[in-house]
Tab-separated table of C-alpha atoms and ligand atoms in Angstrom:
chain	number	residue	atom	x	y	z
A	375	UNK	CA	121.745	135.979	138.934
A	376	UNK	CA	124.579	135.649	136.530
A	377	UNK	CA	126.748	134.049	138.731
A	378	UNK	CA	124.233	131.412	139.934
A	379	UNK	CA	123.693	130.956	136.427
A	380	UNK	CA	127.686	129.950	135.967
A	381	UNK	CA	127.259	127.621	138.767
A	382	UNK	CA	124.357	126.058	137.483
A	383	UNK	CA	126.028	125.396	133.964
A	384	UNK	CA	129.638	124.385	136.056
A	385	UNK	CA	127.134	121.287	137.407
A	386	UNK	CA	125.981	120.774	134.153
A	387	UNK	CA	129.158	120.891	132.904
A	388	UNK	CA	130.444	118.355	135.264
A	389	UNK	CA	127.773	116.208	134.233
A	390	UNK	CA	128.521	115.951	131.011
A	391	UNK	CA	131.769	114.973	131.324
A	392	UNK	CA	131.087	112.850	133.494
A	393	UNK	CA	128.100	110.751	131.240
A	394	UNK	CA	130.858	111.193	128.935
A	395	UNK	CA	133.135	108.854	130.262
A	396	UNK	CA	130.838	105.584	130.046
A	397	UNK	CA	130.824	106.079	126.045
A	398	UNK	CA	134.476	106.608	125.837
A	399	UNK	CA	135.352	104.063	128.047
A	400	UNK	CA	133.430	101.781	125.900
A	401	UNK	CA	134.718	102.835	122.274
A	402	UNK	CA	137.838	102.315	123.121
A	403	UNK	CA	137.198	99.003	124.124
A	404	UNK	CA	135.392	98.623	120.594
A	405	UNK	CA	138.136	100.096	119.229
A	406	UNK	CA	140.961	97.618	120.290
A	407	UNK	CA	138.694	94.967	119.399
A	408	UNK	CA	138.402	96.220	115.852
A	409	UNK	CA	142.237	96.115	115.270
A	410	UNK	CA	142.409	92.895	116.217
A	411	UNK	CA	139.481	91.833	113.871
A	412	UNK	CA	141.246	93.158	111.283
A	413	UNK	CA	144.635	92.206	112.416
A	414	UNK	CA	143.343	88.768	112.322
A	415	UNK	CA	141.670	89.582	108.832
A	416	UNK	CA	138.327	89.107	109.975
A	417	UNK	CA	137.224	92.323	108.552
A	418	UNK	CA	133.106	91.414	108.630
A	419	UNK	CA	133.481	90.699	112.241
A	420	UNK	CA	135.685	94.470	112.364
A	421	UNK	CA	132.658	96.190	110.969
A	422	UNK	CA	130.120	95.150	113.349
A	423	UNK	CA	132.592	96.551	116.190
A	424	UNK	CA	132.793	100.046	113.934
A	425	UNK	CA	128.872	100.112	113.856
A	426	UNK	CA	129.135	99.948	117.965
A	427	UNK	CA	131.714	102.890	117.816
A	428	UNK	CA	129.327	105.023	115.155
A	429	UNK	CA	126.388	103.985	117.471
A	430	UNK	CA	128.591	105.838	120.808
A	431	UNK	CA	129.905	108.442	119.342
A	432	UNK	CA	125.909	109.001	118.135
A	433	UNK	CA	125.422	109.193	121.662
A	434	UNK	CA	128.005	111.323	122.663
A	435	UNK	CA	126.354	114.066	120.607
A	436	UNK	CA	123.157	113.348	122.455
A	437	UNK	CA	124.753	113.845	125.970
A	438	UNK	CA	126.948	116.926	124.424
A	439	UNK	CA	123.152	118.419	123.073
A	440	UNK	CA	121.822	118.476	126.865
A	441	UNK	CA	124.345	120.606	127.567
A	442	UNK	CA	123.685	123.052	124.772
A	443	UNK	CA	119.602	122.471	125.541
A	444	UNK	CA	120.123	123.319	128.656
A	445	UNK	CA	121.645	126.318	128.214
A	446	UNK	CA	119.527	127.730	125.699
A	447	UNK	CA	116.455	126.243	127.836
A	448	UNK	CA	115.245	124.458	125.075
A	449	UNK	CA	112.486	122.042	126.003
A	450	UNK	CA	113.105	118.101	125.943
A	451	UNK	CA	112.517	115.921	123.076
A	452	UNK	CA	109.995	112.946	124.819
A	453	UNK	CA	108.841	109.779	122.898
A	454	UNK	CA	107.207	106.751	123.405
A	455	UNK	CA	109.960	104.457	124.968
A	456	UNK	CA	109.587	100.907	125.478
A	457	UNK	CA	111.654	100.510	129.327
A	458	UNK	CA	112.765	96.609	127.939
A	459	UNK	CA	114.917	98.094	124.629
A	460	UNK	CA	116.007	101.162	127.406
A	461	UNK	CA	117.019	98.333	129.746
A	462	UNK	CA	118.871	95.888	126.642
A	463	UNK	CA	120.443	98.984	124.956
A	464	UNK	CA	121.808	99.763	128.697
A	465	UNK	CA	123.360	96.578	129.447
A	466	UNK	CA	124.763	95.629	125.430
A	467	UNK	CA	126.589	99.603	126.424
A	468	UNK	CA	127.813	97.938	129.608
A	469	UNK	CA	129.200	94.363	127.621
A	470	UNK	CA	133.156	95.849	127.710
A	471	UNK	CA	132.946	96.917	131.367
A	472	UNK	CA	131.292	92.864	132.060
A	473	UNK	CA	133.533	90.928	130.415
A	474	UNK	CA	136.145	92.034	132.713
A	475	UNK	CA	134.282	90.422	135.665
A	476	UNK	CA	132.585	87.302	136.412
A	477	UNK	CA	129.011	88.582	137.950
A	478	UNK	CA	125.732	86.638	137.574
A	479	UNK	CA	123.259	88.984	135.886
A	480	UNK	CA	119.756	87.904	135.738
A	481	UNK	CA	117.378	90.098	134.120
A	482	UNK	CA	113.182	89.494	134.637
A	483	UNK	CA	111.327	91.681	132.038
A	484	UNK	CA	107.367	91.152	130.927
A	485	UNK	CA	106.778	89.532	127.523
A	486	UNK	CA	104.588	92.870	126.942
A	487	UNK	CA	106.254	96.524	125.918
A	488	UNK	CA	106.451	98.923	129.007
A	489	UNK	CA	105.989	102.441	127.916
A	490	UNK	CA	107.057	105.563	129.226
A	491	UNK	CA	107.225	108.837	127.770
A	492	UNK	CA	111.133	110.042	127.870
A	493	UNK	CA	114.316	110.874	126.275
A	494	UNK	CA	116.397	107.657	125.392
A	495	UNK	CA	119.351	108.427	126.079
A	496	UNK	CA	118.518	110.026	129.617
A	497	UNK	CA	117.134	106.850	130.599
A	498	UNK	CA	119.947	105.013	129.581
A	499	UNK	CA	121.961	106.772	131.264
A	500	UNK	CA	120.102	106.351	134.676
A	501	UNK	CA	120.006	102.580	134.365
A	502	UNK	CA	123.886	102.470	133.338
A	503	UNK	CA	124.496	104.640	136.182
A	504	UNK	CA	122.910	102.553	138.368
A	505	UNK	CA	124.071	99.154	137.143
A	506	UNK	CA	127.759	100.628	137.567
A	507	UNK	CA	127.273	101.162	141.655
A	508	UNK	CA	126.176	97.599	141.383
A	509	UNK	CA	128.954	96.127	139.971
A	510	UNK	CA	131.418	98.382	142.182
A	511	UNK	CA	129.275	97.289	144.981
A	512	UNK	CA	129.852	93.641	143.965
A	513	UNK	CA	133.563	94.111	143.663
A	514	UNK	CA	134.900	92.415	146.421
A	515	UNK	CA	131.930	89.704	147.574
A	516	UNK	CA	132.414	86.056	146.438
A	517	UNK	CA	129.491	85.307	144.321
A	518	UNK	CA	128.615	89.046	143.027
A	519	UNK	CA	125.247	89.386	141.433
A	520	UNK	CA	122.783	91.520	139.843
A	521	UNK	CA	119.471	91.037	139.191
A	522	UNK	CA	117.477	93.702	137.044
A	523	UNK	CA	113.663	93.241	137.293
A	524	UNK	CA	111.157	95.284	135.110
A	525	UNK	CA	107.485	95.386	135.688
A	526	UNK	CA	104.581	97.237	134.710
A	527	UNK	CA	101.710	98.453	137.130
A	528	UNK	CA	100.665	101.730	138.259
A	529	UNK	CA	104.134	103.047	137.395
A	530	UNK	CA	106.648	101.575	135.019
A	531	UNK	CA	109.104	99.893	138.033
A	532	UNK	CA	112.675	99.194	137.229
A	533	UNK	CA	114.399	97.334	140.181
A	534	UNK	CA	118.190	96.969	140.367
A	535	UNK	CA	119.700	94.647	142.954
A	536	UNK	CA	122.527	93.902	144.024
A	537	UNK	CA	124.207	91.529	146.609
A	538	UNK	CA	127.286	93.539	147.705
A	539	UNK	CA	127.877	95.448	151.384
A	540	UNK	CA	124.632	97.902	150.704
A	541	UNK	CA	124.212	101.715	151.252
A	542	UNK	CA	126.499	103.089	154.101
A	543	UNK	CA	124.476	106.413	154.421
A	544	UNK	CA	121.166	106.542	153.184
A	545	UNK	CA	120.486	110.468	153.082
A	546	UNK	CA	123.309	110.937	151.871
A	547	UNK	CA	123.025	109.297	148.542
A	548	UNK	CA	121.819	111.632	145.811
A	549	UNK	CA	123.910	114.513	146.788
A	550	UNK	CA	126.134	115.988	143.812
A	551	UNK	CA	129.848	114.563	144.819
A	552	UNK	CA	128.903	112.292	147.688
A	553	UNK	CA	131.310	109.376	147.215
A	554	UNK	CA	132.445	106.776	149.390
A	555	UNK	CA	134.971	105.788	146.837
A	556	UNK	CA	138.553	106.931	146.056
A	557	UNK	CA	140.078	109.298	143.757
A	558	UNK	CA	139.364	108.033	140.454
A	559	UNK	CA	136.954	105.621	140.747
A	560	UNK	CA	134.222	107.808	141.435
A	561	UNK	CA	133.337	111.637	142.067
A	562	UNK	CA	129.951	111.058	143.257
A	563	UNK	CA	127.909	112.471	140.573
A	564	UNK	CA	126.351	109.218	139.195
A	565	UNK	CA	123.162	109.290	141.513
A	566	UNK	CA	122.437	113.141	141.593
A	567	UNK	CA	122.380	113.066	137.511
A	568	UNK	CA	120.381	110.296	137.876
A	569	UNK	CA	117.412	111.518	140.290
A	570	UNK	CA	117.627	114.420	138.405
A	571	UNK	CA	116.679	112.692	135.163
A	572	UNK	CA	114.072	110.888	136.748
A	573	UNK	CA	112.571	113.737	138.400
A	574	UNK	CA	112.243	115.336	135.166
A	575	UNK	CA	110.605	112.339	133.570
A	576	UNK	CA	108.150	112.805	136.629
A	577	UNK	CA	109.579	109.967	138.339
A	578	UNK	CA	111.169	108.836	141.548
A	579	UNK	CA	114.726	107.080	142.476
A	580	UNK	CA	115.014	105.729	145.828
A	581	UNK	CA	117.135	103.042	146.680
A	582	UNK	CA	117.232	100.781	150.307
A	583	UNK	CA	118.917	98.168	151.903
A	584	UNK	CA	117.038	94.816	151.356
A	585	UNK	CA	116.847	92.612	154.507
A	586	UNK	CA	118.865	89.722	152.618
A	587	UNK	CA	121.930	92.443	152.453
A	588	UNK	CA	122.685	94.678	149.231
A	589	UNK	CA	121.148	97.688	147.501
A	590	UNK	CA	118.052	97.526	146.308
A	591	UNK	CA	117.598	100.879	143.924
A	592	UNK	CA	114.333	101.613	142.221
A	593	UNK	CA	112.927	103.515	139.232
A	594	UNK	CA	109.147	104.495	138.766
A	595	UNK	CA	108.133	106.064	135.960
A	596	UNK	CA	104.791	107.287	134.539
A	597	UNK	CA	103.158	104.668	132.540
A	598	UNK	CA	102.076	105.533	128.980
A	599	UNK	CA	98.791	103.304	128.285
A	600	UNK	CA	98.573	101.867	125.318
A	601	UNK	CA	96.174	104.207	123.279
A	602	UNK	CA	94.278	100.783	121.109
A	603	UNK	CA	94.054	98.956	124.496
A	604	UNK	CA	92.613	102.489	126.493
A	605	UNK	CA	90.339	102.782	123.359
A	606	UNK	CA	88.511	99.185	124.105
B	653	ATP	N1	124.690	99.650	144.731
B	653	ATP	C1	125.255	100.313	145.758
B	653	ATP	N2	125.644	99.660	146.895
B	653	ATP	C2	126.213	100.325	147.914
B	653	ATP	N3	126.462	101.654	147.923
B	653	ATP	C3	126.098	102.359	146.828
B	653	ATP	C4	125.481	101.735	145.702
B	653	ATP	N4	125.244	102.694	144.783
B	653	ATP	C5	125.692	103.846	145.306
B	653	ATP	N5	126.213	103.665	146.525
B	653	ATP	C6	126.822	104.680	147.390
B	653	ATP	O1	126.432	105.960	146.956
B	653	ATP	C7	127.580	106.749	146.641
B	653	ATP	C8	127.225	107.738	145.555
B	653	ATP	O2	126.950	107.059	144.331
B	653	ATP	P1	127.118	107.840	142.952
B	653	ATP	O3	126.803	106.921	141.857
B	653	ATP	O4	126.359	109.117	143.028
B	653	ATP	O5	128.648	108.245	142.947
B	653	ATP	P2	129.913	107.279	142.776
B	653	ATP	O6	129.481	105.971	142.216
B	653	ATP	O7	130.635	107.263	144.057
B	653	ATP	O8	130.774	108.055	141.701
B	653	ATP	P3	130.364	108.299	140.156
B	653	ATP	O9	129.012	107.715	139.934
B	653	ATP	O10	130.364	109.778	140.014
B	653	ATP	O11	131.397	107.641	139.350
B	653	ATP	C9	128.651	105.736	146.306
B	653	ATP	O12	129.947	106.255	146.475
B	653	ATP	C10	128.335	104.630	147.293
B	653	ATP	O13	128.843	104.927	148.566
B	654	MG	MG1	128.178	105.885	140.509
């Protein structure tokens, strides 16, 4: 039992570091653009990059927590979440990582919230996860794109397409270091974090190849119903 236990929190461990990585990647980013703010003595302009950098390393702590949670078994801290700020928050975490590239994004949300009940930052980091493969996938094709759709039904339903080669090996996919990439671009542990997560939000991840070509990778989550509008 104990050593199952070590292997369990060696996974865990490796997951941290690895959600640990988009954050870093990202403040540092923040970081270099700050010094040239100020190098070019636009200090207001500095400060909004600091806020970013306070609002990461915020997160880091969060990510760093589910580690110590999870050890201790403490239970999850759910809230209301509207899936539209999840989605926003997501992508504004991603803005270093796209200004490097030139892909088409085009993102399809309802004018209405979409609730779930969740942790934030676990959601996040699903949809970040996710939105990296795409824009991996979409390295190499001519005209990459991404389009994020969010709708509300049954389930919450977050769709994330993308036009690059699609999935080589379906069943494959959400096993813990099952990577078609090399050595430093990815360890394959970006999809197993991420069913996990949803599976614990009593979700589901699947993902297929859409007829047109590219992934096609979806997240359902319990709806929360609006308690005024259930009350009518
Ligand atoms: N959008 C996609 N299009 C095509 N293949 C994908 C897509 N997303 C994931 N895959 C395939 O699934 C594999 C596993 O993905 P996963 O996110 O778990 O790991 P990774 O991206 O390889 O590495 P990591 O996420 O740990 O940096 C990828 O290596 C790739 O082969
Ligand atoms: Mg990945």
């Amino acid at each position: 039992a104990q050593s199952s236990k070590l292997a369990a929190l060696g996974e865990m461990s490796a997951a941290v570091s690895h959600e640990l990585n988009q954050p870093l990647a990202a403040m540092k980013t923040y970081l270099a653009g700050a010094r040239l703010l100020l190098r070019r003595k636009r200090p207001e302009e500095a400060v909004s990059s600091f806020q970013r950098i306070d609002d990461l390393i915020e997160r880091m702590g969060a990510i760093t927590k589910q580690l110590k949670s999870y050890a201790r078994k403490g239970g999850d801290a759910f809230a209301p979440l509207d899936m539209r700020d999840a989605v926003n928050s997501a992508l504004s975490m991603m803005e270093p990582q796209l200004k490097r590239r030139h892909v088409e994004i085009t993102k399809t949300m309802p004018r209405e919230p979409v609730m779930v009940l969740g942790d934030r930052v676990r959601v996040e980091q699903v949809i970040i996860n996710l939105f990296r493969n795409a824009l991996d996938a979409t390295k190499t094709v001519k005209d990459p794109q991404i389009d994020i759709l969010l709708a509300a039904g049954e389930t919450a339903l977050l769709t994330i397409r993308d036009n690059g080669a699609g999935i080589e090996d379906l069943d494959s996919l959400f096993e813990p270091f099952y990577t078609t990439k090399q050595a430093g671009d990815g360890v394959g542990l970006g999809l197993a974090i991420s069913s996990g997560i949803v599976n614990d939000l009593g979700g589901r991840l699947t993902a297929r190849n859409a007829t047109v070509g590219g992934a096609v990778f979806e997240v359902q989550l319990p709806i929360l119903l609006d308690e005024t509008e259930a009350a009518e």
